[in-house]
């Protein structure tokens, strides 16, 4: 009886020890779970840029269209976003939220694997401190193709575009299914052009894209509409900057303010009936006859005669003048000889 009771006592004494061990192991497990897990990169890093290709090195340079936005590369699609003063930038693509790497100077980038072409995506930008900051849902202006066609650029380059008010300036439009405003300005000697305004807090603007050798800088900004105040931050050839209003703007601020304003005409023309019943437009042609007296100084037979005495300049451009009108009262023989 004593041995059995001793065994029971020893067994009873060992039970609390095992329970304590179980409690200790559970506490250790909870402690391990509470420890912060090591941070893992949300997305692979994008290939490094050349020193001269960074937007911070040459604001609004011609490399903007090849640096910013999404571009297919080997191994996936690389995305680069320029958002100065942002704490975090994430890409929302196909229902997934992917945080981009902070490369410094407001540039965020990442390589999205397993993608062969550029998908439709949106940006989530957070400027507040902490994980609970407010995120702004915005569209990336650099994921859209240029809205100006090759014909417009060709005519602008030749100086023969007859509807520049439709090609340049600010124009509200729907581009690739998204409503926004297209900005375009002709600045052939500029090193770079940025779009700035109230939407950028008049700080660091949005670099515009150079469309080849035409001297046109263009950018489509989603979400901007009528009433947006803006200017162009132009980088001169010497590297200095100047803020300029849009020369093709259809609305501006009242003096002394000089910024341009995005506007859209809402006037409805009601002259359709008159346009239909009006008389057809008569097309007239003017003929101009060129004679020797229009370009030969003095005319034949009078080498000492001067231009005004031999033939007035107006005879070369007037449609009502004839051969005889080139005669001059001062030198009738010279003029008559030149018109034979």
PDB file of C-alpha atoms in Angstrom, residues 62-306:
ATOM      1  CA  UNK A  62      13.075  62.871 -74.202  1.00  0.00           C
ATOM      2  CA  UNK A  63      13.611  59.619 -72.292  1.00  0.00           C
ATOM      3  CA  UNK A  64      10.396  60.124 -70.329  1.00  0.00           C
ATOM      4  CA  UNK A  65       8.384  57.924 -72.677  1.00  0.00           C
ATOM      5  CA  UNK A  66      10.915  55.080 -72.348  1.00  0.00           C
ATOM      6  CA  UNK A  67      11.431  55.367 -68.573  1.00  0.00           C
ATOM      7  CA  UNK A  68       8.089  56.119 -66.937  1.00  0.00           C
ATOM      8  CA  UNK A  69       5.039  53.915 -67.248  1.00  0.00           C
ATOM      9  CA  UNK A  70       4.906  50.196 -68.023  1.00  0.00           C
ATOM     10  CA  UNK A  71       7.167  48.584 -70.605  1.00  0.00           C
ATOM     11  CA  UNK A  72       7.579  44.904 -71.519  1.00  0.00           C
ATOM     12  CA  UNK A  73      11.079  43.586 -70.870  1.00  0.00           C
ATOM     13  CA  UNK A  74      12.690  40.200 -70.578  1.00  0.00           C
ATOM     14  CA  UNK A  75      11.104  38.420 -67.651  1.00  0.00           C
ATOM     15  CA  UNK A  76       7.904  40.450 -67.377  1.00  0.00           C
ATOM     16  CA  UNK A  77       6.720  44.048 -67.397  1.00  0.00           C
ATOM     17  CA  UNK A  78       8.656  46.810 -65.649  1.00  0.00           C
ATOM     18  CA  UNK A  79       6.662  49.651 -64.068  1.00  0.00           C
ATOM     19  CA  UNK A  80       8.185  52.980 -63.044  1.00  0.00           C
ATOM     20  CA  UNK A  81       6.186  55.706 -61.335  1.00  0.00           C
ATOM     21  CA  UNK A  82       7.295  59.239 -60.476  1.00  0.00           C
ATOM     22  CA  UNK A  83       5.460  60.448 -57.355  1.00  0.00           C
ATOM     23  CA  UNK A  84       7.519  62.955 -55.345  1.00  0.00           C
ATOM     24  CA  UNK A  85       6.814  63.132 -51.595  1.00  0.00           C
ATOM     25  CA  UNK A  86       4.901  59.826 -51.678  1.00  0.00           C
ATOM     26  CA  UNK A  87       5.511  57.331 -48.865  1.00  0.00           C
ATOM     27  CA  UNK A  88       4.307  54.267 -50.734  1.00  0.00           C
ATOM     28  CA  UNK A  89       3.153  53.446 -54.264  1.00  0.00           C
ATOM     29  CA  UNK A  90       1.381  50.222 -55.159  1.00  0.00           C
ATOM     30  CA  UNK A  91       0.129  48.858 -58.460  1.00  0.00           C
ATOM     31  CA  UNK A  92      -3.322  47.311 -58.666  1.00  0.00           C
ATOM     32  CA  UNK A  93      -3.348  44.836 -61.558  1.00  0.00           C
ATOM     33  CA  UNK A  94      -5.803  41.990 -62.059  1.00  0.00           C
ATOM     34  CA  UNK A  95      -7.133  42.369 -58.510  1.00  0.00           C
ATOM     35  CA  UNK A  96      -3.677  42.145 -56.904  1.00  0.00           C
ATOM     36  CA  UNK A  97      -2.016  44.926 -54.950  1.00  0.00           C
ATOM     37  CA  UNK A  98       1.734  44.999 -55.565  1.00  0.00           C
ATOM     38  CA  UNK A  99       3.953  47.429 -53.660  1.00  0.00           C
ATOM     39  CA  UNK A 100       6.751  49.008 -55.699  1.00  0.00           C
ATOM     40  CA  UNK A 101      10.300  49.626 -54.526  1.00  0.00           C
ATOM     41  CA  UNK A 102      11.287  53.127 -53.453  1.00  0.00           C
ATOM     42  CA  UNK A 103      14.302  54.064 -55.597  1.00  0.00           C
ATOM     43  CA  UNK A 104      14.623  57.546 -54.144  1.00  0.00           C
ATOM     44  CA  UNK A 105      13.896  61.028 -55.527  1.00  0.00           C
ATOM     45  CA  UNK A 106      10.226  60.137 -55.857  1.00  0.00           C
ATOM     46  CA  UNK A 107      10.823  57.248 -58.279  1.00  0.00           C
ATOM     47  CA  UNK A 108       9.152  53.887 -57.579  1.00  0.00           C
ATOM     48  CA  UNK A 109       9.717  50.815 -59.727  1.00  0.00           C
ATOM     49  CA  UNK A 110       9.210  47.093 -59.897  1.00  0.00           C
ATOM     50  CA  UNK A 111       9.230  44.126 -62.251  1.00  0.00           C
ATOM     51  CA  UNK A 112       5.925  42.300 -62.636  1.00  0.00           C
ATOM     52  CA  UNK A 113       6.744  38.710 -63.665  1.00  0.00           C
ATOM     53  CA  UNK A 114       4.690  36.303 -65.756  1.00  0.00           C
ATOM     54  CA  UNK A 115       3.325  39.088 -67.963  1.00  0.00           C
ATOM     55  CA  UNK A 116       3.962  39.258 -71.696  1.00  0.00           C
ATOM     56  CA  UNK A 117       2.179  42.517 -72.460  1.00  0.00           C
ATOM     57  CA  UNK A 118       1.309  45.674 -70.569  1.00  0.00           C
ATOM     58  CA  UNK A 119      -1.934  45.129 -68.611  1.00  0.00           C
ATOM     59  CA  UNK A 120      -4.481  47.706 -67.525  1.00  0.00           C
ATOM     60  CA  UNK A 121      -3.487  48.861 -64.051  1.00  0.00           C
ATOM     61  CA  UNK A 122      -4.120  51.576 -61.490  1.00  0.00           C
ATOM     62  CA  UNK A 123      -1.971  53.198 -58.821  1.00  0.00           C
ATOM     63  CA  UNK A 124      -2.456  53.416 -55.073  1.00  0.00           C
ATOM     64  CA  UNK A 125      -0.439  56.325 -53.666  1.00  0.00           C
ATOM     65  CA  UNK A 126      -0.044  57.036 -49.953  1.00  0.00           C
ATOM     66  CA  UNK A 127       1.465  60.290 -48.702  1.00  0.00           C
ATOM     67  CA  UNK A 128       0.688  59.926 -44.977  1.00  0.00           C
ATOM     68  CA  UNK A 129       2.961  58.347 -42.410  1.00  0.00           C
ATOM     69  CA  UNK A 130       2.106  54.893 -41.074  1.00  0.00           C
ATOM     70  CA  UNK A 131       0.309  51.930 -42.524  1.00  0.00           C
ATOM     71  CA  UNK A 132      -3.104  53.433 -41.794  1.00  0.00           C
ATOM     72  CA  UNK A 133      -2.614  56.448 -44.081  1.00  0.00           C
ATOM     73  CA  UNK A 134      -5.113  57.369 -46.747  1.00  0.00           C
ATOM     74  CA  UNK A 135      -4.451  55.879 -50.169  1.00  0.00           C
ATOM     75  CA  UNK A 136      -5.273  57.802 -53.314  1.00  0.00           C
ATOM     76  CA  UNK A 137      -6.531  55.825 -56.284  1.00  0.00           C
ATOM     77  CA  UNK A 138      -5.169  57.400 -59.462  1.00  0.00           C
ATOM     78  CA  UNK A 139      -4.455  56.487 -63.052  1.00  0.00           C
ATOM     79  CA  UNK A 140      -0.923  56.467 -64.403  1.00  0.00           C
ATOM     80  CA  UNK A 141      -0.648  59.091 -67.189  1.00  0.00           C
ATOM     81  CA  UNK A 142       2.272  57.233 -68.741  1.00  0.00           C
ATOM     82  CA  UNK A 143       0.407  54.015 -69.439  1.00  0.00           C
ATOM     83  CA  UNK A 144      -1.516  55.718 -72.263  1.00  0.00           C
ATOM     84  CA  UNK A 145      -0.224  56.002 -75.799  1.00  0.00           C
ATOM     85  CA  UNK A 146       0.110  59.470 -77.372  1.00  0.00           C
ATOM     86  CA  UNK A 147      -3.226  60.812 -78.579  1.00  0.00           C
ATOM     87  CA  UNK A 148      -1.752  62.862 -81.435  1.00  0.00           C
ATOM     88  CA  UNK A 149      -1.622  60.966 -84.716  1.00  0.00           C
ATOM     89  CA  UNK A 150       1.161  60.806 -87.275  1.00  0.00           C
ATOM     90  CA  UNK A 151      -0.744  63.075 -89.674  1.00  0.00           C
ATOM     91  CA  UNK A 152      -1.021  65.837 -87.081  1.00  0.00           C
ATOM     92  CA  UNK A 153       2.676  65.590 -86.266  1.00  0.00           C
ATOM     93  CA  UNK A 154       3.601  65.599 -89.956  1.00  0.00           C
ATOM     94  CA  UNK A 155       1.545  68.720 -90.693  1.00  0.00           C
ATOM     95  CA  UNK A 156       2.850  70.502 -87.580  1.00  0.00           C
ATOM     96  CA  UNK A 157       6.415  69.708 -88.618  1.00  0.00           C
ATOM     97  CA  UNK A 158       5.808  71.179 -92.074  1.00  0.00           C
ATOM     98  CA  UNK A 159       3.909  74.179 -90.726  1.00  0.00           C
ATOM     99  CA  UNK A 160       0.798  73.311 -92.733  1.00  0.00           C
ATOM    100  CA  UNK A 161      -1.601  72.294 -89.961  1.00  0.00           C
ATOM    101  CA  UNK A 162      -4.799  74.333 -90.433  1.00  0.00           C
ATOM    102  CA  UNK A 163      -6.506  73.282 -87.185  1.00  0.00           C
ATOM    103  CA  UNK A 164      -3.849  73.819 -84.548  1.00  0.00           C
ATOM    104  CA  UNK A 165      -6.447  74.684 -81.937  1.00  0.00           C
ATOM    105  CA  UNK A 166      -7.525  71.045 -82.072  1.00  0.00           C
ATOM    106  CA  UNK A 167      -4.018  69.554 -81.967  1.00  0.00           C
ATOM    107  CA  UNK A 168      -2.262  71.829 -79.453  1.00  0.00           C
ATOM    108  CA  UNK A 169      -3.328  73.270 -76.133  1.00  0.00           C
ATOM    109  CA  UNK A 170      -5.580  71.515 -73.622  1.00  0.00           C
ATOM    110  CA  UNK A 171      -8.412  69.365 -74.899  1.00  0.00           C
ATOM    111  CA  UNK A 172     -10.888  67.296 -72.882  1.00  0.00           C
ATOM    112  CA  UNK A 173     -11.299  63.877 -74.450  1.00  0.00           C
ATOM    113  CA  UNK A 174     -11.849  60.179 -73.859  1.00  0.00           C
ATOM    114  CA  UNK A 175      -8.650  58.288 -74.627  1.00  0.00           C
ATOM    115  CA  UNK A 176      -8.483  54.491 -74.468  1.00  0.00           C
ATOM    116  CA  UNK A 177     -11.776  54.418 -72.567  1.00  0.00           C
ATOM    117  CA  UNK A 178     -10.662  56.901 -69.872  1.00  0.00           C
ATOM    118  CA  UNK A 179     -11.817  60.518 -69.627  1.00  0.00           C
ATOM    119  CA  UNK A 180      -9.185  63.175 -69.057  1.00  0.00           C
ATOM    120  CA  UNK A 181      -7.380  66.100 -70.649  1.00  0.00           C
ATOM    121  CA  UNK A 182      -4.702  66.009 -73.334  1.00  0.00           C
ATOM    122  CA  UNK A 183      -2.009  68.708 -73.086  1.00  0.00           C
ATOM    123  CA  UNK A 184       0.228  69.494 -76.045  1.00  0.00           C
ATOM    124  CA  UNK A 185       2.656  72.357 -76.659  1.00  0.00           C
ATOM    125  CA  UNK A 186       5.194  73.133 -79.371  1.00  0.00           C
ATOM    126  CA  UNK A 187       8.605  73.831 -77.812  1.00  0.00           C
ATOM    127  CA  UNK A 188      11.312  72.648 -80.245  1.00  0.00           C
ATOM    128  CA  UNK A 189      14.285  74.152 -78.365  1.00  0.00           C
ATOM    129  CA  UNK A 190      13.310  73.021 -74.871  1.00  0.00           C
ATOM    130  CA  UNK A 191      15.354  70.429 -73.020  1.00  0.00           C
ATOM    131  CA  UNK A 192      12.262  69.320 -71.159  1.00  0.00           C
ATOM    132  CA  UNK A 193       8.695  70.358 -70.392  1.00  0.00           C
ATOM    133  CA  UNK A 194       6.714  69.624 -67.242  1.00  0.00           C
ATOM    134  CA  UNK A 195       3.001  70.105 -66.676  1.00  0.00           C
ATOM    135  CA  UNK A 196       2.276  71.826 -63.385  1.00  0.00           C
ATOM    136  CA  UNK A 197      -0.747  73.356 -61.737  1.00  0.00           C
ATOM    137  CA  UNK A 198      -3.111  73.120 -58.816  1.00  0.00           C
ATOM    138  CA  UNK A 199      -3.250  69.325 -59.243  1.00  0.00           C
ATOM    139  CA  UNK A 200       0.493  69.143 -58.453  1.00  0.00           C
ATOM    140  CA  UNK A 201       0.307  71.895 -55.790  1.00  0.00           C
ATOM    141  CA  UNK A 202       2.450  74.024 -58.141  1.00  0.00           C
ATOM    142  CA  UNK A 203       5.432  71.924 -57.175  1.00  0.00           C
ATOM    143  CA  UNK A 204       7.163  69.187 -59.110  1.00  0.00           C
ATOM    144  CA  UNK A 205       5.183  68.791 -62.317  1.00  0.00           C
ATOM    145  CA  UNK A 206       4.458  65.858 -64.573  1.00  0.00           C
ATOM    146  CA  UNK A 207       7.160  65.358 -67.236  1.00  0.00           C
ATOM    147  CA  UNK A 208       5.708  65.523 -70.727  1.00  0.00           C
ATOM    148  CA  UNK A 209       6.749  63.273 -73.616  1.00  0.00           C
ATOM    149  CA  UNK A 210       8.644  64.528 -76.644  1.00  0.00           C
ATOM    150  CA  UNK A 211       7.046  63.278 -79.875  1.00  0.00           C
ATOM    151  CA  UNK A 212      10.040  62.899 -82.131  1.00  0.00           C
ATOM    152  CA  UNK A 213      11.662  65.756 -84.039  1.00  0.00           C
ATOM    153  CA  UNK A 214       8.469  67.787 -84.432  1.00  0.00           C
ATOM    154  CA  UNK A 215       9.109  69.746 -81.246  1.00  0.00           C
ATOM    155  CA  UNK A 216       5.735  68.763 -79.781  1.00  0.00           C
ATOM    156  CA  UNK A 217       5.469  67.744 -76.115  1.00  0.00           C
ATOM    157  CA  UNK A 218       2.329  65.819 -75.159  1.00  0.00           C
ATOM    158  CA  UNK A 219       0.748  64.173 -72.129  1.00  0.00           C
ATOM    159  CA  UNK A 220      -2.710  62.787 -71.422  1.00  0.00           C
ATOM    160  CA  UNK A 221      -3.691  63.155 -67.756  1.00  0.00           C
ATOM    161  CA  UNK A 222      -6.731  61.113 -66.658  1.00  0.00           C
ATOM    162  CA  UNK A 223      -9.215  62.692 -64.302  1.00  0.00           C
ATOM    163  CA  UNK A 224      -8.468  66.324 -65.143  1.00  0.00           C
ATOM    164  CA  UNK A 225     -11.398  68.252 -66.559  1.00  0.00           C
ATOM    165  CA  UNK A 226     -12.867  71.671 -67.094  1.00  0.00           C
ATOM    166  CA  UNK A 227     -11.651  74.401 -64.760  1.00  0.00           C
ATOM    167  CA  UNK A 228      -8.165  72.932 -64.190  1.00  0.00           C
ATOM    168  CA  UNK A 229      -5.529  75.669 -63.811  1.00  0.00           C
ATOM    169  CA  UNK A 230      -2.134  74.836 -65.302  1.00  0.00           C
ATOM    170  CA  UNK A 231       1.137  76.107 -66.739  1.00  0.00           C
ATOM    171  CA  UNK A 232       4.176  74.638 -68.491  1.00  0.00           C
ATOM    172  CA  UNK A 233       7.509  74.400 -66.669  1.00  0.00           C
ATOM    173  CA  UNK A 234       9.990  74.656 -69.540  1.00  0.00           C
ATOM    174  CA  UNK A 235      13.668  73.768 -69.196  1.00  0.00           C
ATOM    175  CA  UNK A 236      15.717  76.053 -71.428  1.00  0.00           C
ATOM    176  CA  UNK A 237      18.782  74.837 -73.369  1.00  0.00           C
ATOM    177  CA  UNK A 238      21.039  76.326 -70.661  1.00  0.00           C
ATOM    178  CA  UNK A 239      19.255  74.324 -67.946  1.00  0.00           C
ATOM    179  CA  UNK A 240      17.260  77.173 -66.412  1.00  0.00           C
ATOM    180  CA  UNK A 241      13.495  76.883 -65.902  1.00  0.00           C
ATOM    181  CA  UNK A 242      10.620  79.197 -66.676  1.00  0.00           C
ATOM    182  CA  UNK A 243       6.868  78.963 -66.063  1.00  0.00           C
ATOM    183  CA  UNK A 244       4.842  79.771 -69.166  1.00  0.00           C
ATOM    184  CA  UNK A 245       1.164  79.920 -69.980  1.00  0.00           C
ATOM    185  CA  UNK A 246      -0.264  77.826 -72.796  1.00  0.00           C
ATOM    186  CA  UNK A 247      -0.071  79.841 -76.059  1.00  0.00           C
ATOM    187  CA  UNK A 248      -2.998  77.812 -77.457  1.00  0.00           C
ATOM    188  CA  UNK A 249      -5.190  78.091 -74.363  1.00  0.00           C
ATOM    189  CA  UNK A 250      -8.797  79.106 -74.981  1.00  0.00           C
ATOM    190  CA  UNK A 251      -9.273  80.485 -71.484  1.00  0.00           C
ATOM    191  CA  UNK A 252      -6.943  82.211 -69.030  1.00  0.00           C
ATOM    192  CA  UNK A 253      -7.059  83.674 -65.556  1.00  0.00           C
ATOM    193  CA  UNK A 254      -7.962  87.297 -65.040  1.00  0.00           C
ATOM    194  CA  UNK A 255      -4.976  89.638 -64.612  1.00  0.00           C
ATOM    195  CA  UNK A 256      -2.729  89.874 -62.716  1.00  0.00           C
ATOM    196  CA  UNK A 257      -2.860  86.053 -62.724  1.00  0.00           C
ATOM    197  CA  UNK A 258      -1.547  84.494 -65.926  1.00  0.00           C
ATOM    198  CA  UNK A 259      -2.260  80.754 -65.707  1.00  0.00           C
ATOM    199  CA  UNK A 260      -4.214  78.878 -68.352  1.00  0.00           C
ATOM    200  CA  UNK A 261      -7.515  77.133 -67.682  1.00  0.00           C
ATOM    201  CA  UNK A 262      -8.896  73.971 -69.251  1.00  0.00           C
ATOM    202  CA  UNK A 263     -12.232  74.751 -70.883  1.00  0.00           C
ATOM    203  CA  UNK A 264     -14.705  73.199 -73.274  1.00  0.00           C
ATOM    204  CA  UNK A 265     -17.224  74.953 -75.493  1.00  0.00           C
ATOM    205  CA  UNK A 266     -20.871  74.275 -74.666  1.00  0.00           C
ATOM    206  CA  UNK A 267     -22.343  76.549 -77.320  1.00  0.00           C
ATOM    207  CA  UNK A 268     -25.014  74.906 -79.485  1.00  0.00           C
ATOM    208  CA  UNK A 269     -25.211  76.317 -83.005  1.00  0.00           C
ATOM    209  CA  UNK A 270     -28.756  76.851 -84.294  1.00  0.00           C
ATOM    210  CA  UNK A 271     -28.046  77.976 -87.858  1.00  0.00           C
ATOM    211  CA  UNK A 272     -28.470  74.583 -89.510  1.00  0.00           C
ATOM    212  CA  UNK A 273     -31.525  75.680 -91.497  1.00  0.00           C
ATOM    213  CA  UNK A 274     -29.760  78.760 -92.805  1.00  0.00           C
ATOM    214  CA  UNK A 275     -26.695  76.735 -93.716  1.00  0.00           C
ATOM    215  CA  UNK A 276     -28.849  74.428 -95.839  1.00  0.00           C
ATOM    216  CA  UNK A 277     -30.733  77.117 -97.761  1.00  0.00           C
ATOM    217  CA  UNK A 278     -27.918  79.604 -98.230  1.00  0.00           C
ATOM    218  CA  UNK A 279     -26.610  80.235-101.730  1.00  0.00           C
ATOM    219  CA  UNK A 280     -23.720  78.051-102.826  1.00  0.00           C
ATOM    220  CA  UNK A 281     -20.326  79.608-102.350  1.00  0.00           C
ATOM    221  CA  UNK A 282     -18.835  80.886-105.614  1.00  0.00           C
ATOM    222  CA  UNK A 283     -15.236  79.904-106.049  1.00  0.00           C
ATOM    223  CA  UNK A 284     -13.245  82.438-108.045  1.00  0.00           C
ATOM    224  CA  UNK A 285      -9.743  82.086-109.347  1.00  0.00           C
ATOM    225  CA  UNK A 286      -7.239  84.851-109.927  1.00  0.00           C
ATOM    226  CA  UNK A 287      -4.716  84.721-112.719  1.00  0.00           C
ATOM    227  CA  UNK A 288      -1.401  86.462-112.611  1.00  0.00           C
ATOM    228  CA  UNK A 289       0.695  86.888-115.715  1.00  0.00           C
ATOM    229  CA  UNK A 290       4.435  87.143-115.224  1.00  0.00           C
ATOM    230  CA  UNK A 291       6.444  89.100-117.813  1.00  0.00           C
ATOM    231  CA  UNK A 292      10.049  90.041-118.212  1.00  0.00           C
ATOM    232  CA  UNK A 293       9.361  93.450-116.811  1.00  0.00           C
ATOM    233  CA  UNK A 294       8.459  91.927-113.465  1.00  0.00           C
ATOM    234  CA  UNK A 295      11.958  90.667-112.853  1.00  0.00           C
ATOM    235  CA  UNK A 296      14.324  92.210-115.418  1.00  0.00           C
ATOM    236  CA  UNK A 297      15.785  95.447-113.996  1.00  0.00           C
ATOM    237  CA  UNK A 298      15.489  98.216-116.602  1.00  0.00           C
ATOM    238  CA  UNK A 299      13.969  96.038-119.282  1.00  0.00           C
ATOM    239  CA  UNK A 300      15.419  95.241-122.707  1.00  0.00           C
ATOM    240  CA  UNK A 301      16.675  98.240-124.616  1.00  0.00           C
ATOM    241  CA  UNK A 302      17.154 100.420-121.530  1.00  0.00           C
ATOM    242  CA  UNK A 303      20.021  99.090-119.404  1.00  0.00           C
ATOM    243  CA  UNK A 304      20.211 102.298-117.374  1.00  0.00           C
ATOM    244  CA  UNK A 305      16.553 102.322-116.396  1.00  0.00           C
ATOM    245  CA  UNK A 306      15.728 101.562-112.790  1.00  0.00           C
TER     246      UNK A 306
END
